[in-house]
Amino acid sequence: MSEPVGKYSITITMPRDIAEAAKARSGSSGLSAYVAAAVARQVERDNLNELIALAEAEHGPATYEEIQVLRDQIHQARKQQDQG
């Protein structure tokens, strides 16, 4: 079941090459769906950045080493999933 949608008219300004690339990549779903997906990804990133800022305010920033350990764990988990 999909989310309810609203119809919005938005005038945006962007470089022509980006607009043309978006139109070319939007395919049968259309430019509106392509732009909506891009905005949704940005909202997700903004939400994640807010969570990171809250965590860093409470616990301090993660070190490079801590990040690498977690990346290694993710890599190993994906490897195990691929193996069955």
mmCIF file of N, CA and C in Angstrom:
data_model
loop_
_atom_site.group_PDB
_atom_site.id
_atom_site.type_symbol
_atom_site.label_atom_id
_atom_site.label_comp_id
_atom_site.label_asym_id
_atom_site.label_seq_id
_atom_site.Cartn_x
_atom_site.Cartn_y
_atom_site.Cartn_z
ATOM 1 N N MET A 1 0.843 -1.171 0.000
ATOM 2 C CA MET A 1 0.000 0.000 0.000
ATOM 3 C C MET A 1 0.893 1.240 0.000
ATOM 4 N N SER A 2 0.659 2.152 -0.923
ATOM 5 C CA SER A 2 1.511 3.324 -1.031
ATOM 6 C C SER A 2 0.965 4.468 -0.183
ATOM 7 N N GLU A 3 1.842 5.401 0.095
ATOM 8 C CA GLU A 3 1.483 6.577 0.882
ATOM 9 C C GLU A 3 0.548 7.470 0.066
ATOM 10 N N PRO A 4 -0.355 8.188 0.749
ATOM 11 C CA PRO A 4 -1.177 9.151 0.017
ATOM 12 C C PRO A 4 -0.291 10.245 -0.586
ATOM 13 N N VAL A 5 -0.681 10.743 -1.714
ATOM 14 C CA VAL A 5 0.116 11.773 -2.368
ATOM 15 C C VAL A 5 -0.692 13.052 -2.477
ATOM 16 N N GLY A 6 0.008 14.161 -2.550
ATOM 17 C CA GLY A 6 -0.606 15.456 -2.801
ATOM 18 C C GLY A 6 -0.004 16.018 -4.061
ATOM 19 N N LYS A 7 -0.712 16.921 -4.674
ATOM 20 C CA LYS A 7 -0.203 17.538 -5.891
ATOM 21 C C LYS A 7 0.309 18.930 -5.529
ATOM 22 N N TYR A 8 1.565 19.191 -5.885
ATOM 23 C CA TYR A 8 2.209 20.458 -5.573
ATOM 24 C C TYR A 8 2.814 21.028 -6.845
ATOM 25 N N SER A 9 2.691 22.318 -6.996
ATOM 26 C CA SER A 9 3.370 23.006 -8.099
ATOM 27 C C SER A 9 4.556 23.743 -7.508
ATOM 28 N N ILE A 10 5.743 23.390 -7.977
ATOM 29 C CA ILE A 10 6.968 23.965 -7.447
ATOM 30 C C ILE A 10 7.806 24.444 -8.624
ATOM 31 N N THR A 11 8.247 25.671 -8.545
ATOM 32 C CA THR A 11 9.158 26.196 -9.549
ATOM 33 C C THR A 11 10.555 26.114 -8.972
ATOM 34 N N ILE A 12 11.436 25.404 -9.665
ATOM 35 C CA ILE A 12 12.808 25.264 -9.192
ATOM 36 C C ILE A 12 13.774 25.757 -10.263
ATOM 37 N N THR A 13 14.922 26.164 -9.794
ATOM 38 C CA THR A 13 15.983 26.577 -10.697
ATOM 39 C C THR A 13 17.159 25.644 -10.475
ATOM 40 N N MET A 14 17.667 25.083 -11.557
ATOM 41 C CA MET A 14 18.826 24.196 -11.465
ATOM 42 C C MET A 14 19.609 24.273 -12.763
ATOM 43 N N PRO A 15 20.866 23.882 -12.715
ATOM 44 C CA PRO A 15 21.652 23.870 -13.946
ATOM 45 C C PRO A 15 20.983 22.998 -15.019
ATOM 46 N N ARG A 16 21.037 23.467 -16.235
ATOM 47 C CA ARG A 16 20.377 22.780 -17.349
ATOM 48 C C ARG A 16 20.845 21.331 -17.502
ATOM 49 N N ASP A 17 22.151 21.087 -17.322
ATOM 50 C CA ASP A 17 22.648 19.722 -17.509
ATOM 51 C C ASP A 17 22.067 18.769 -16.458
ATOM 52 N N ILE A 18 21.875 19.255 -15.253
ATOM 53 C CA ILE A 18 21.271 18.416 -14.216
ATOM 54 C C ILE A 18 19.804 18.144 -14.540
ATOM 55 N N ALA A 19 19.097 19.171 -14.976
ATOM 56 C CA ALA A 19 17.690 19.005 -15.346
ATOM 57 C C ALA A 19 17.539 18.014 -16.493
ATOM 58 N N GLU A 20 18.378 18.132 -17.492
ATOM 59 C CA GLU A 20 18.310 17.223 -18.639
ATOM 60 C C GLU A 20 18.652 15.792 -18.224
ATOM 61 N N ALA A 21 19.648 15.630 -17.369
ATOM 62 C CA ALA A 21 20.007 14.293 -16.892
ATOM 63 C C ALA A 21 18.859 13.682 -16.094
ATOM 64 N N ALA A 22 18.217 14.496 -15.265
ATOM 65 C CA ALA A 22 17.083 13.996 -14.471
ATOM 66 C C ALA A 22 15.938 13.579 -15.386
ATOM 67 N N LYS A 23 15.645 14.398 -16.390
ATOM 68 C CA LYS A 23 14.582 14.047 -17.332
ATOM 69 C C LYS A 23 14.907 12.750 -18.062
ATOM 70 N N ALA A 24 16.165 12.608 -18.473
ATOM 71 C CA ALA A 24 16.571 11.414 -19.207
ATOM 72 C C ALA A 24 16.502 10.165 -18.325
ATOM 73 N N ARG A 25 16.829 10.294 -17.051
ATOM 74 C CA ARG A 25 16.853 9.144 -16.146
ATOM 75 C C ARG A 25 15.498 8.825 -15.542
ATOM 76 N N SER A 26 14.569 9.748 -15.618
ATOM 77 C CA SER A 26 13.290 9.545 -14.934
ATOM 78 C C SER A 26 12.457 8.432 -15.551
ATOM 79 N N GLY A 27 12.660 8.171 -16.817
ATOM 80 C CA GLY A 27 11.981 7.058 -17.471
ATOM 81 C C GLY A 27 10.473 7.181 -17.448
ATOM 82 N N SER A 28 9.811 6.028 -17.415
ATOM 83 C CA SER A 28 8.353 6.010 -17.521
ATOM 84 C C SER A 28 7.665 6.549 -16.271
ATOM 85 N N SER A 29 8.362 6.574 -15.144
ATOM 86 C CA SER A 29 7.738 7.082 -13.921
ATOM 87 C C SER A 29 7.597 8.599 -13.946
ATOM 88 N N GLY A 30 8.388 9.251 -14.779
ATOM 89 C CA GLY A 30 8.265 10.685 -14.948
ATOM 90 C C GLY A 30 9.166 11.487 -14.026
ATOM 91 N N LEU A 31 9.326 12.744 -14.388
ATOM 92 C CA LEU A 31 10.207 13.634 -13.654
ATOM 93 C C LEU A 31 9.701 13.890 -12.239
ATOM 94 N N SER A 32 8.398 13.989 -12.052
ATOM 95 C CA SER A 32 7.853 14.232 -10.714
ATOM 96 C C SER A 32 8.249 13.126 -9.748
ATOM 97 N N ALA A 33 8.133 11.883 -10.165
ATOM 98 C CA ALA A 33 8.503 10.756 -9.305
ATOM 99 C C ALA A 33 9.999 10.763 -9.027
ATOM 100 N N TYR A 34 10.784 11.122 -10.023
ATOM 101 C CA TYR A 34 12.241 11.176 -9.864
ATOM 102 C C TYR A 34 12.624 12.236 -8.837
ATOM 103 N N VAL A 35 12.031 13.413 -8.960
ATOM 104 C CA VAL A 35 12.315 14.501 -8.023
ATOM 105 C C VAL A 35 11.804 14.144 -6.631
ATOM 106 N N ALA A 36 10.625 13.534 -6.532
ATOM 107 C CA ALA A 36 10.088 13.131 -5.230
ATOM 108 C C ALA A 36 11.017 12.143 -4.536
ATOM 109 N N ALA A 37 11.576 11.210 -5.298
ATOM 110 C CA ALA A 37 12.514 10.238 -4.720
ATOM 111 C C ALA A 37 13.788 10.941 -4.240
ATOM 112 N N ALA A 38 14.256 11.918 -4.991
ATOM 113 C CA ALA A 38 15.450 12.663 -4.587
ATOM 114 C C ALA A 38 15.188 13.457 -3.307
ATOM 115 N N VAL A 39 14.020 14.067 -3.216
ATOM 116 C CA VAL A 39 13.668 14.816 -2.011
ATOM 117 C C VAL A 39 13.534 13.860 -0.825
ATOM 118 N N ALA A 40 12.936 12.696 -1.037
ATOM 119 C CA ALA A 40 12.797 11.709 0.041
ATOM 120 C C ALA A 40 14.168 11.276 0.557
ATOM 121 N N ARG A 41 15.116 11.046 -0.352
ATOM 122 C CA ARG A 41 16.480 10.678 0.068
ATOM 123 C C ARG A 41 17.120 11.799 0.882
ATOM 124 N N GLN A 42 16.894 13.046 0.486
ATOM 125 C CA GLN A 42 17.464 14.173 1.223
ATOM 126 C C GLN A 42 16.856 14.277 2.615
ATOM 127 N N VAL A 43 15.552 14.054 2.721
ATOM 128 C CA VAL A 43 14.897 14.071 4.039
ATOM 129 C C VAL A 43 15.486 12.974 4.925
ATOM 130 N N GLU A 44 15.695 11.785 4.361
ATOM 131 C CA GLU A 44 16.320 10.693 5.127
ATOM 132 C C GLU A 44 17.720 11.087 5.600
ATOM 133 N N ARG A 45 18.499 11.708 4.731
ATOM 134 C CA ARG A 45 19.853 12.153 5.106
ATOM 135 C C ARG A 45 19.797 13.212 6.209
ATOM 136 N N ASP A 46 18.864 14.156 6.068
ATOM 137 C CA ASP A 46 18.725 15.193 7.091
ATOM 138 C C ASP A 46 18.362 14.572 8.441
ATOM 139 N N ASN A 47 17.435 13.618 8.429
ATOM 140 C CA ASN A 47 17.050 12.933 9.668
ATOM 141 C C ASN A 47 18.232 12.187 10.271
ATOM 142 N N LEU A 48 18.998 11.515 9.439
ATOM 143 C CA LEU A 48 20.177 10.792 9.913
ATOM 144 C C LEU A 48 21.205 11.753 10.499
ATOM 145 N N ASN A 49 21.426 12.874 9.833
ATOM 146 C CA ASN A 49 22.370 13.868 10.349
ATOM 147 C C ASN A 49 21.932 14.407 11.705
ATOM 148 N N GLU A 50 20.619 14.573 11.899
ATOM 149 C CA GLU A 50 20.108 15.019 13.195
ATOM 150 C C GLU A 50 20.389 13.972 14.267
ATOM 151 N N LEU A 51 20.170 12.699 13.940
ATOM 152 C CA LEU A 51 20.448 11.619 14.896
ATOM 153 C C LEU A 51 21.937 11.558 15.242
ATOM 154 N N ILE A 52 22.778 11.716 14.232
ATOM 155 C CA ILE A 52 24.226 11.699 14.466
ATOM 156 C C ILE A 52 24.622 12.856 15.381
ATOM 157 N N ALA A 53 24.073 14.042 15.127
ATOM 158 C CA ALA A 53 24.393 15.203 15.961
ATOM 159 C C ALA A 53 23.966 14.973 17.404
ATOM 160 N N LEU A 54 22.794 14.383 17.611
ATOM 161 C CA LEU A 54 22.336 14.088 18.973
ATOM 162 C C LEU A 54 23.247 13.075 19.654
ATOM 163 N N ALA A 55 23.609 12.019 18.930
ATOM 164 C CA ALA A 55 24.487 10.993 19.503
ATOM 165 C C ALA A 55 25.854 11.576 19.826
ATOM 166 N N GLU A 56 26.389 12.400 18.938
ATOM 167 C CA GLU A 56 27.696 13.005 19.190
ATOM 168 C C GLU A 56 27.649 13.990 20.352
ATOM 169 N N ALA A 57 26.540 14.688 20.509
ATOM 170 C CA ALA A 57 26.403 15.613 21.637
ATOM 171 C C ALA A 57 26.398 14.854 22.956
ATOM 172 N N GLU A 58 25.806 13.660 22.934
ATOM 173 C CA GLU A 58 25.718 12.866 24.160
ATOM 174 C C GLU A 58 26.972 12.035 24.422
ATOM 175 N N HIS A 59 27.567 11.472 23.365
ATOM 176 C CA HIS A 59 28.671 10.516 23.537
ATOM 177 C C HIS A 59 29.999 10.980 22.954
ATOM 178 N N GLY A 60 29.999 12.105 22.255
ATOM 179 C CA GLY A 60 31.204 12.552 21.570
ATOM 180 C C GLY A 60 31.265 11.922 20.187
ATOM 181 N N PRO A 61 32.077 12.495 19.305
ATOM 182 C CA PRO A 61 32.166 11.956 17.946
ATOM 183 C C PRO A 61 32.840 10.582 17.925
ATOM 184 N N ALA A 62 32.427 9.775 16.967
ATOM 185 C CA ALA A 62 33.038 8.458 16.787
ATOM 186 C C ALA A 62 34.437 8.640 16.214
ATOM 187 N N THR A 63 35.342 7.790 16.645
ATOM 188 C CA THR A 63 36.702 7.842 16.109
ATOM 189 C C THR A 63 36.757 7.105 14.781
ATOM 190 N N TYR A 64 37.806 7.355 14.038
ATOM 191 C CA TYR A 64 38.023 6.645 12.774
ATOM 192 C C TYR A 64 38.076 5.140 13.019
ATOM 193 N N GLU A 65 38.750 4.735 14.077
ATOM 194 C CA GLU A 65 38.889 3.313 14.397
ATOM 195 C C GLU A 65 37.530 2.679 14.699
ATOM 196 N N GLU A 66 36.679 3.372 15.441
ATOM 197 C CA GLU A 66 35.344 2.851 15.747
ATOM 198 C C GLU A 66 34.519 2.676 14.469
ATOM 199 N N ILE A 67 34.630 3.641 13.593
ATOM 200 C CA ILE A 67 33.900 3.569 12.326
ATOM 201 C C ILE A 67 34.398 2.393 11.501
ATOM 202 N N GLN A 68 35.710 2.187 11.456
ATOM 203 C CA GLN A 68 36.274 1.072 10.687
ATOM 204 C C GLN A 68 35.818 -0.271 11.240
ATOM 205 N N VAL A 69 35.769 -0.408 12.554
ATOM 206 C CA VAL A 69 35.303 -1.656 13.162
ATOM 207 C C VAL A 69 33.872 -1.944 12.718
ATOM 208 N N LEU A 70 33.026 -0.936 12.748
ATOM 209 C CA LEU A 70 31.630 -1.129 12.338
ATOM 210 C C LEU A 70 31.520 -1.433 10.848
ATOM 211 N N ARG A 71 32.324 -0.763 10.032
ATOM 212 C CA ARG A 71 32.318 -1.062 8.595
ATOM 213 C C ARG A 71 32.745 -2.503 8.340
ATOM 214 N N ASP A 72 33.754 -2.960 9.067
ATOM 215 C CA ASP A 72 34.202 -4.349 8.924
ATOM 216 C C ASP A 72 33.105 -5.325 9.321
ATOM 217 N N GLN A 73 32.376 -5.012 10.395
ATOM 218 C CA GLN A 73 31.279 -5.877 10.835
ATOM 219 C C GLN A 73 30.176 -5.941 9.782
ATOM 220 N N ILE A 74 29.848 -4.798 9.189
ATOM 221 C CA ILE A 74 28.840 -4.769 8.129
ATOM 222 C C ILE A 74 29.314 -5.584 6.936
ATOM 223 N N HIS A 75 30.575 -5.409 6.556
ATOM 224 C CA HIS A 75 31.135 -6.144 5.423
ATOM 225 C C HIS A 75 31.064 -7.654 5.672
ATOM 226 N N GLN A 76 31.428 -8.077 6.873
ATOM 227 C CA GLN A 76 31.379 -9.507 7.213
ATOM 228 C C GLN A 76 29.946 -10.032 7.192
ATOM 229 N N ALA A 77 29.003 -9.251 7.715
ATOM 230 C CA ALA A 77 27.603 -9.679 7.718
ATOM 231 C C ALA A 77 27.075 -9.825 6.300
ATOM 232 N N ARG A 78 27.423 -8.887 5.424
ATOM 233 C CA ARG A 78 26.986 -8.978 4.020
ATOM 234 C C ARG A 78 27.615 -10.194 3.338
ATOM 235 N N LYS A 79 28.861 -10.443 3.653
ATOM 236 C CA LYS A 79 29.563 -11.593 3.078
ATOM 237 C C LYS A 79 28.873 -12.895 3.496
ATOM 238 N N GLN A 80 28.488 -12.988 4.760
ATOM 239 C CA GLN A 80 27.802 -14.173 5.261
ATOM 240 C C GLN A 80 26.441 -14.337 4.620
ATOM 241 N N GLN A 81 25.723 -13.214 4.408
ATOM 242 C CA GLN A 81 24.430 -13.277 3.739
ATOM 243 C C GLN A 81 24.558 -13.789 2.320
ATOM 244 N N ASP A 82 25.591 -13.318 1.626
ATOM 245 C CA ASP A 82 25.804 -13.732 0.228
ATOM 246 C C ASP A 82 26.126 -15.209 0.131
ATOM 247 N N GLN A 83 26.765 -15.750 1.174
ATOM 248 C CA GLN A 83 27.144 -17.169 1.168
ATOM 249 C C GLN A 83 25.975 -18.081 1.517
ATOM 250 N N GLY A 84 24.889 -17.518 1.995
ATOM 251 C CA GLY A 84 23.726 -18.361 2.259
ATOM 252 C C GLY A 84 23.251 -18.206 3.623
#
